[in-house]
Tab-separated table of C-alpha atoms in Angstrom:
chain	number	residue	atom	x	y	z
A	1	MET	CA	5.479	-28.340	50.508
A	2	ASN	CA	1.752	-28.706	49.730
A	3	PHE	CA	1.654	-28.138	46.020
A	4	SER	CA	-1.608	-27.964	44.127
A	5	PHE	CA	-1.120	-29.393	39.762
A	6	TRP	CA	-2.809	-28.017	37.454
A	7	GLY	CA	-3.818	-29.703	33.678
A	8	GLY	CA	-6.153	-31.121	31.376
A	9	SER	CA	-4.204	-33.120	28.711
A	10	SER	CA	-1.834	-35.721	27.679
A	11	PHE	CA	1.448	-33.577	28.503
A	12	SER	CA	0.067	-32.793	31.955
A	13	ALA	CA	-0.697	-36.478	32.344
A	14	THR	CA	3.600	-36.553	31.202
A	15	VAL	CA	4.540	-34.587	33.383
A	16	LEU	CA	3.041	-35.648	36.338
A	17	LYS	CA	4.586	-39.085	36.078
A	18	VAL	CA	7.512	-37.766	36.123
A	19	PHE	CA	6.452	-36.304	39.082
A	20	LEU	CA	5.421	-39.654	40.695
A	21	GLU	CA	8.359	-41.190	39.257
A	22	HIS	CA	10.718	-39.109	41.406
A	23	ASN	CA	8.599	-38.954	44.807
A	24	PHE	CA	6.876	-35.975	44.222
A	25	GLN	CA	3.490	-35.994	44.831
A	26	PRO	CA	0.950	-33.129	44.526
A	27	VAL	CA	-2.021	-32.671	47.617
A	28	LEU	CA	-3.680	-31.920	44.425
A	29	VAL	CA	-4.711	-32.465	41.152
A	30	VAL	CA	-7.459	-30.430	39.525
A	31	THR	CA	-8.385	-30.958	36.430
A	32	THR	CA	-11.162	-29.780	33.320
A	33	PRO	CA	-14.617	-31.750	34.048
A	34	PRO	CA	-14.891	-35.066	32.026
A	35	ALA	CA	-15.713	-34.401	28.085
A	36	PRO	CA	-17.518	-36.360	25.140
A	37	GLN	CA	-15.429	-38.611	23.117
A	38	GLY	CA	-15.942	-41.093	20.614
A	39	ARG	CA	-19.194	-41.307	17.952
A	40	LYS	CA	-20.998	-42.093	20.865
A	41	ARG	CA	-20.267	-39.062	22.944
A	42	GLU	CA	-20.490	-40.617	25.958
A	43	LEU	CA	-18.708	-38.370	28.759
A	44	ALA	CA	-14.709	-39.467	29.908
A	45	LYS	CA	-11.528	-38.613	31.982
A	46	ASN	CA	-8.865	-37.320	30.866
A	47	GLU	CA	-5.187	-39.165	31.083
A	48	LEU	CA	-4.189	-36.583	33.809
A	49	GLN	CA	-7.101	-37.462	36.536
A	50	ILE	CA	-7.781	-40.997	35.493
A	51	LEU	CA	-3.652	-40.774	36.371
A	52	ALA	CA	-3.758	-39.338	39.584
A	53	GLU	CA	-7.132	-41.469	40.618
A	54	GLU	CA	-4.726	-43.673	39.691
A	55	ASN	CA	-2.346	-42.788	42.594
A	56	ASP	CA	-5.142	-41.811	45.024
A	57	ILE	CA	-4.443	-37.936	44.358
A	58	PRO	CA	-8.126	-35.607	45.375
A	59	VAL	CA	-9.337	-34.610	41.871
A	60	LEU	CA	-11.296	-31.606	41.884
A	61	ALA	CA	-12.157	-30.354	37.956
A	62	PRO	CA	-14.920	-27.207	38.269
A	63	ALA	CA	-16.640	-26.538	35.647
A	64	LYS	CA	-15.649	-22.888	36.534
A	65	LEU	CA	-13.244	-21.781	38.470
A	66	LYS	CA	-15.494	-18.650	39.437
A	67	ASP	CA	-16.856	-21.203	41.891
A	68	ASN	CA	-17.001	-20.863	45.029
A	69	ASN	CA	-17.353	-23.729	46.259
A	70	PHE	CA	-14.133	-24.871	44.286
A	71	LYS	CA	-12.443	-22.024	45.911
A	72	GLU	CA	-13.511	-22.934	49.469
A	73	ALA	CA	-11.975	-26.651	48.281
A	74	LEU	CA	-9.380	-25.566	47.294
A	75	ASN	CA	-7.894	-23.206	49.714
A	76	SER	CA	-8.254	-26.277	52.575
A	77	TYR	CA	-5.265	-28.321	51.494
A	78	GLY	CA	-3.321	-25.138	52.219
A	79	CYS	CA	-1.258	-25.581	49.106
A	80	ASP	CA	2.212	-23.391	49.916
A	81	PHE	CA	2.474	-22.767	45.533
A	82	HIS	CA	0.129	-24.488	42.611
A	83	PHE	CA	1.463	-25.823	39.853
A	84	LEU	CA	0.220	-25.813	35.943
A	85	THR	CA	0.933	-26.553	32.994
A	86	ALA	CA	-1.670	-27.022	29.882
A	87	TYR	CA	-4.852	-26.621	31.402
A	88	GLY	CA	-5.822	-24.986	28.591
A	89	LYS	CA	-8.245	-22.684	30.444
A	90	ILE	CA	-7.469	-18.692	31.763
A	91	VAL	CA	-6.951	-18.657	35.557
A	92	PRO	CA	-8.524	-16.294	36.994
A	93	GLN	CA	-7.010	-12.977	38.540
A	94	GLU	CA	-8.749	-13.782	42.161
A	95	ILE	CA	-7.272	-17.312	42.131
A	96	LEU	CA	-4.165	-16.496	40.911
A	97	ASP	CA	-4.216	-14.192	44.505
A	98	LEU	CA	-4.688	-17.128	46.528
A	99	LYS	CA	-2.689	-17.676	49.444
A	100	GLY	CA	0.755	-18.932	49.034
A	101	LYS	CA	3.390	-18.553	46.838
A	102	GLY	CA	1.193	-18.104	43.958
A	103	PHE	CA	1.124	-19.925	40.191
A	104	ILE	CA	4.458	-21.463	38.228
A	105	ASN	CA	3.293	-22.306	34.946
A	106	LEU	CA	5.435	-25.098	32.939
A	107	HIS	CA	5.032	-23.790	29.428
A	108	PRO	CA	6.255	-25.848	26.131
A	109	SER	CA	8.131	-22.638	24.326
A	110	LEU	CA	11.336	-20.615	24.879
A	111	LEU	CA	9.134	-17.635	26.210
A	112	PRO	CA	7.919	-15.463	24.746
A	113	LYS	CA	8.076	-16.963	21.691
A	114	TYR	CA	4.954	-18.695	21.290
A	115	ARG	CA	3.053	-18.120	23.694
A	116	GLY	CA	-0.776	-19.147	23.807
A	117	ALA	CA	-2.483	-22.074	22.445
A	118	SER	CA	-0.116	-24.061	19.702
A	119	PRO	CA	3.207	-23.498	20.700
A	120	ILE	CA	4.219	-27.577	20.200
A	121	GLN	CA	2.386	-27.960	16.556
A	122	THR	CA	3.392	-24.391	15.428
A	123	VAL	CA	6.765	-25.132	15.818
A	124	ILE	CA	6.405	-27.870	13.498
A	125	LEU	CA	4.293	-26.104	11.060
A	126	ASN	CA	7.288	-23.670	10.909
A	127	ARG	CA	10.215	-25.538	10.699
A	128	GLU	CA	12.157	-24.505	13.575
A	129	LYS	CA	15.157	-26.240	14.559
A	130	VAL	CA	14.964	-25.648	17.964
A	131	THR	CA	12.660	-25.486	20.875
A	132	GLY	CA	12.300	-25.399	24.340
A	133	VAL	CA	10.595	-25.043	27.588
A	134	SER	CA	10.241	-22.206	30.539
A	135	LEU	CA	8.753	-21.869	34.222
A	136	PHE	CA	7.666	-19.056	34.925
A	137	LEU	CA	5.625	-16.781	37.654
A	138	MET	CA	1.360	-16.945	36.397
A	139	ASP	CA	-0.285	-13.565	35.253
A	140	GLN	CA	-3.155	-11.938	34.169
A	141	GLY	CA	-1.394	-11.759	31.179
A	142	MET	CA	-0.977	-14.394	28.237
A	143	ASP	CA	2.496	-16.397	29.014
A	144	ASP	CA	3.569	-13.017	29.777
A	145	GLY	CA	4.796	-13.937	33.954
A	146	PRO	CA	8.688	-13.496	34.410
A	147	ILE	CA	11.479	-16.725	34.121
A	148	LEU	CA	12.171	-18.462	36.166
A	149	LYS	CA	14.247	-20.897	34.308
A	150	GLN	CA	13.907	-22.371	30.478
A	151	LYS	CA	16.030	-25.744	28.639
A	152	ALA	CA	16.276	-25.961	24.921
A	153	VAL	CA	15.843	-29.083	22.833
A	154	ALA	CA	16.953	-29.875	19.286
A	155	ILE	CA	13.040	-30.694	16.301
A	156	ASP	CA	14.497	-33.847	14.630
A	157	VAL	CA	13.470	-34.340	11.512
A	158	GLU	CA	11.289	-36.993	12.291
A	159	ASP	CA	9.097	-35.189	15.084
A	160	ASN	CA	5.734	-34.742	14.681
A	161	TYR	CA	3.158	-33.580	17.900
A	162	SER	CA	3.344	-36.097	19.767
A	163	SER	CA	6.525	-37.613	19.642
A	164	LEU	CA	7.809	-33.428	20.046
A	165	SER	CA	5.160	-32.671	23.427
A	166	GLN	CA	7.033	-36.298	25.019
A	167	LYS	CA	9.681	-35.282	24.679
A	168	LEU	CA	9.173	-31.396	25.842
A	169	ALA	CA	6.885	-33.338	29.249
A	170	VAL	CA	9.910	-34.654	30.201
A	171	LEU	CA	11.937	-32.366	29.383
A	172	GLY	CA	10.211	-30.017	31.095
A	173	ALA	CA	9.302	-31.409	34.678
A	174	LYS	CA	12.852	-32.670	35.377
A	175	LEU	CA	13.208	-28.893	34.883
A	176	ALA	CA	10.630	-27.796	37.422
A	177	LEU	CA	11.892	-30.886	39.560
A	178	GLU	CA	15.280	-28.953	39.782
A	179	THR	CA	14.120	-25.223	39.757
A	180	LEU	CA	11.456	-25.444	41.805
A	181	PRO	CA	13.545	-26.132	44.729
A	182	GLU	CA	15.726	-23.733	44.811
A	183	TRP	CA	12.916	-21.488	44.004
A	184	LEU	CA	11.067	-22.046	47.537
A	185	GLU	CA	14.593	-20.979	49.272
A	186	GLY	CA	14.763	-17.770	46.925
A	187	ILE	CA	17.995	-18.803	45.518
A	188	CYS	CA	16.797	-19.151	41.155
A	189	THR	CA	15.610	-14.827	40.836
A	190	PRO	CA	12.238	-14.592	37.729
A	191	GLU	CA	13.201	-12.286	35.146
A	192	ALA	CA	10.851	-10.703	32.787
A	193	GLN	CA	10.002	-11.595	29.736
A	194	ASP	CA	10.729	-9.357	26.873
A	195	THR	CA	7.313	-8.517	25.069
A	196	SER	CA	8.269	-6.829	22.104
A	197	LYS	CA	10.084	-10.562	21.141
A	198	ALA	CA	7.286	-11.748	22.118
A	199	THR	CA	5.045	-14.729	19.512
A	200	PHE	CA	1.621	-15.366	19.721
A	201	THR	CA	0.016	-18.794	18.420
A	202	ARG	CA	-3.749	-20.057	17.659
A	203	LYS	CA	-6.127	-22.741	18.529
A	204	PHE	CA	-5.914	-24.825	15.180
A	205	THR	CA	-9.384	-25.255	13.305
A	206	ILE	CA	-10.348	-28.344	10.619
A	207	SER	CA	-9.603	-25.772	7.593
A	208	ASP	CA	-6.172	-25.594	8.458
A	209	GLY	CA	-5.925	-29.197	8.424
A	210	LYS	CA	-6.837	-28.974	4.280
A	211	VAL	CA	-4.437	-30.025	1.399
A	212	ASN	CA	-4.127	-28.396	-1.464
A	213	TRP	CA	-1.928	-29.729	-3.648
A	214	GLU	CA	-2.093	-27.120	-5.832
A	215	ILE	CA	-0.283	-24.940	-3.610
A	216	ASP	CA	1.697	-26.558	-0.723
A	217	THR	CA	4.834	-27.977	-1.289
A	218	VAL	CA	6.372	-31.248	0.221
A	219	SER	CA	8.083	-29.624	3.448
A	220	SER	CA	4.753	-27.965	3.931
A	221	ILE	CA	2.553	-30.624	3.734
A	222	VAL	CA	4.744	-32.581	5.756
A	223	SER	CA	4.427	-30.217	8.122
A	224	LYS	CA	1.174	-29.644	8.382
A	225	ILE	CA	0.666	-33.583	8.923
A	226	ARG	CA	3.527	-33.812	11.576
A	227	ALA	CA	1.661	-30.916	13.318
A	228	LEU	CA	-1.657	-30.961	13.051
A	229	ALA	CA	-2.370	-35.455	12.370
A	230	LYS	CA	-3.561	-35.665	15.889
A	231	GLU	CA	-5.408	-32.522	15.895
A	232	PRO	CA	-7.761	-31.315	14.249
A	233	GLY	CA	-6.527	-33.740	11.715
A	234	VAL	CA	-5.435	-33.116	7.408
A	235	PHE	CA	-7.283	-34.192	4.732
A	236	SER	CA	-7.407	-34.330	1.366
A	237	TYR	CA	-10.340	-35.574	-1.209
A	238	TYR	CA	-10.488	-39.053	-3.159
A	239	LYS	CA	-11.866	-39.055	-7.167
A	240	GLU	CA	-11.609	-42.358	-8.806
A	241	GLY	CA	-14.538	-41.843	-12.135
A	242	THR	CA	-18.316	-41.924	-11.669
A	243	LYS	CA	-17.907	-42.786	-7.998
A	244	SER	CA	-18.400	-39.956	-4.800
A	245	VAL	CA	-15.637	-37.905	-3.589
A	246	LEU	CA	-13.674	-39.936	-0.661
A	247	THR	CA	-12.620	-37.680	2.257
A	248	VAL	CA	-9.358	-39.109	3.295
A	249	LYS	CA	-6.880	-38.149	6.613
A	250	PHE	CA	-3.147	-38.538	6.152
A	251	TYR	CA	-0.432	-39.483	9.238
A	252	ASP	CA	2.745	-40.425	8.195
A	253	VAL	CA	4.243	-39.432	4.486
A	254	ARG	CA	6.911	-38.686	4.010
A	255	ALA	CA	9.357	-36.560	1.168
A	256	GLU	CA	10.354	-38.107	-1.488
A	257	THR	CA	13.730	-37.701	-2.885
A	258	ASN	CA	15.007	-38.328	-5.992
A	259	GLU	CA	12.208	-37.816	-8.015
A	260	MET	CA	13.261	-35.390	-11.113
A	261	ASN	CA	14.860	-38.652	-11.840
A	262	ARG	CA	12.361	-40.479	-12.663
A	263	PRO	CA	11.031	-40.906	-15.624
A	264	ASN	CA	7.614	-39.569	-16.833
A	265	ILE	CA	7.860	-36.654	-14.022
A	266	ASN	CA	6.972	-33.758	-16.881
A	267	THR	CA	3.335	-35.321	-16.643
A	268	TYR	CA	3.332	-35.709	-13.124
A	269	PHE	CA	0.394	-33.197	-11.934
A	270	PRO	CA	-0.881	-32.533	-8.711
A	271	GLY	CA	-2.531	-34.222	-6.457
A	272	LYS	CA	-2.181	-37.070	-9.012
A	273	ILE	CA	-1.111	-40.401	-7.522
A	274	ILE	CA	1.406	-42.781	-8.141
A	275	ARG	CA	2.579	-46.564	-7.656
A	276	GLN	CA	6.413	-47.427	-7.367
A	277	ASN	CA	7.456	-50.558	-5.752
A	278	ASN	CA	4.386	-50.966	-3.225
A	279	LYS	CA	4.480	-46.738	-2.706
A	280	LEU	CA	2.018	-44.284	-2.220
A	281	LEU	CA	3.804	-41.552	-3.960
A	282	VAL	CA	0.893	-37.915	-4.784
A	283	MET	CA	2.281	-35.078	-6.601
A	284	ALA	CA	2.015	-32.173	-4.250
A	285	SER	CA	2.650	-28.186	-5.924
A	286	ASP	CA	7.247	-28.766	-6.471
A	287	GLY	CA	7.468	-32.331	-6.066
A	288	LEU	CA	6.426	-36.268	-4.378
A	289	ILE	CA	5.138	-37.321	-1.006
A	290	GLU	CA	5.360	-40.759	-0.248
A	291	ILE	CA	1.843	-41.223	2.157
A	292	LYS	CA	2.536	-44.197	4.733
A	293	SER	CA	-0.177	-44.052	6.529
A	294	LEU	CA	-4.283	-43.169	5.977
A	295	GLN	CA	-7.503	-43.259	7.148
A	296	PRO	CA	-11.111	-43.582	4.995
A	297	ALA	CA	-13.584	-41.706	5.705
A	298	GLY	CA	-15.542	-44.831	7.524
A	299	LYS	CA	-12.390	-47.318	8.315
A	300	LYS	CA	-9.493	-47.530	9.833
A	301	ILE	CA	-6.069	-46.539	9.842
A	302	MET	CA	-4.689	-48.141	7.183
A	303	THR	CA	-1.098	-48.952	4.874
A	304	ALA	CA	0.091	-47.361	1.721
A	305	GLN	CA	-0.751	-50.897	0.255
A	306	SER	CA	-3.675	-51.736	1.769
A	307	PHE	CA	-5.795	-48.342	0.138
A	308	LEU	CA	-3.887	-48.968	-3.378
A	309	ASN	CA	-5.224	-52.148	-3.410
A	310	GLY	CA	-9.095	-50.755	-3.229
A	311	HIS	CA	-7.613	-47.372	-4.705
A	312	SER	CA	-5.730	-47.673	-7.541
A	313	GLN	CA	-7.657	-45.848	-10.268
A	314	GLY	CA	-7.619	-41.548	-8.665
A	315	ILE	CA	-6.421	-39.341	-7.644
A	316	PHE	CA	-6.256	-36.383	-4.771
A	317	ILE	CA	-8.319	-33.233	-5.491
A	318	SER	CA	-8.053	-30.268	-3.150
A	319	ASN	CA	-12.292	-29.677	-3.235
A	320	PRO	CA	-14.511	-32.551	-3.314
A	321	ASN	CA	-16.960	-30.048	-6.052
């Protein structure tokens, strides 16, 4: 069978890697164009394109999907169907209507719940216990086509965006390998989604990552960092005396247990830093958080111990002014 593989993120690269490990190779990869990265903003290929080229798979990276040259090139591969996951762009109806059996989408949630741009981050933020993957037939709507198959998986208490994304990508790839042959043979019957149960996710922005020590609880801060530390980032401000306020990003944190047994707990206030046995503890609205790794502006990611060696007298504040 001939099929194209559409994607644009590390999630899609992981799915393709599993496909290749099982000798299920597309005739073509369609992905997003190289984008500016790093401080120098140099154009760089994404992980999916790099993986495809390493395996001698042709790649198309159109800036516009309605471009006639792209449509002609896509048609020339004679694909029986098209497989899409984490592509990041809306596919227009004229592409969905191309010859073949259509587009199959692998989505990292149990549809119709958590449609949209950020299902993995959102389930972590919402402190869900279970999520999963869905294979469905694409139409013009947002993740609302009929479902072929789904599979659920537990969310571990330590899962962050990267670990859960990897877990779901592997799970989804294996589900696709099991399901696609059945679908092509007409064994698998698509079932319409219950749109009354649909929920939608949104793309997160930099402002979503700010920690408000006076309002945010321990559990909400921990969930926020696990969900958003990679993208768009979770941050706060460090103030020490008359020095300039420093922006700090957080990467690895834990809820500190037994905090009410600690001496002087009633003298703590939101944002207060407590150094205890080389731990970096910070007071949130309802308890203490242990920060294990963080990144001051202009520096590399460092351990709590390294940060405390140079920043032991200040506090975290919610706003820089």
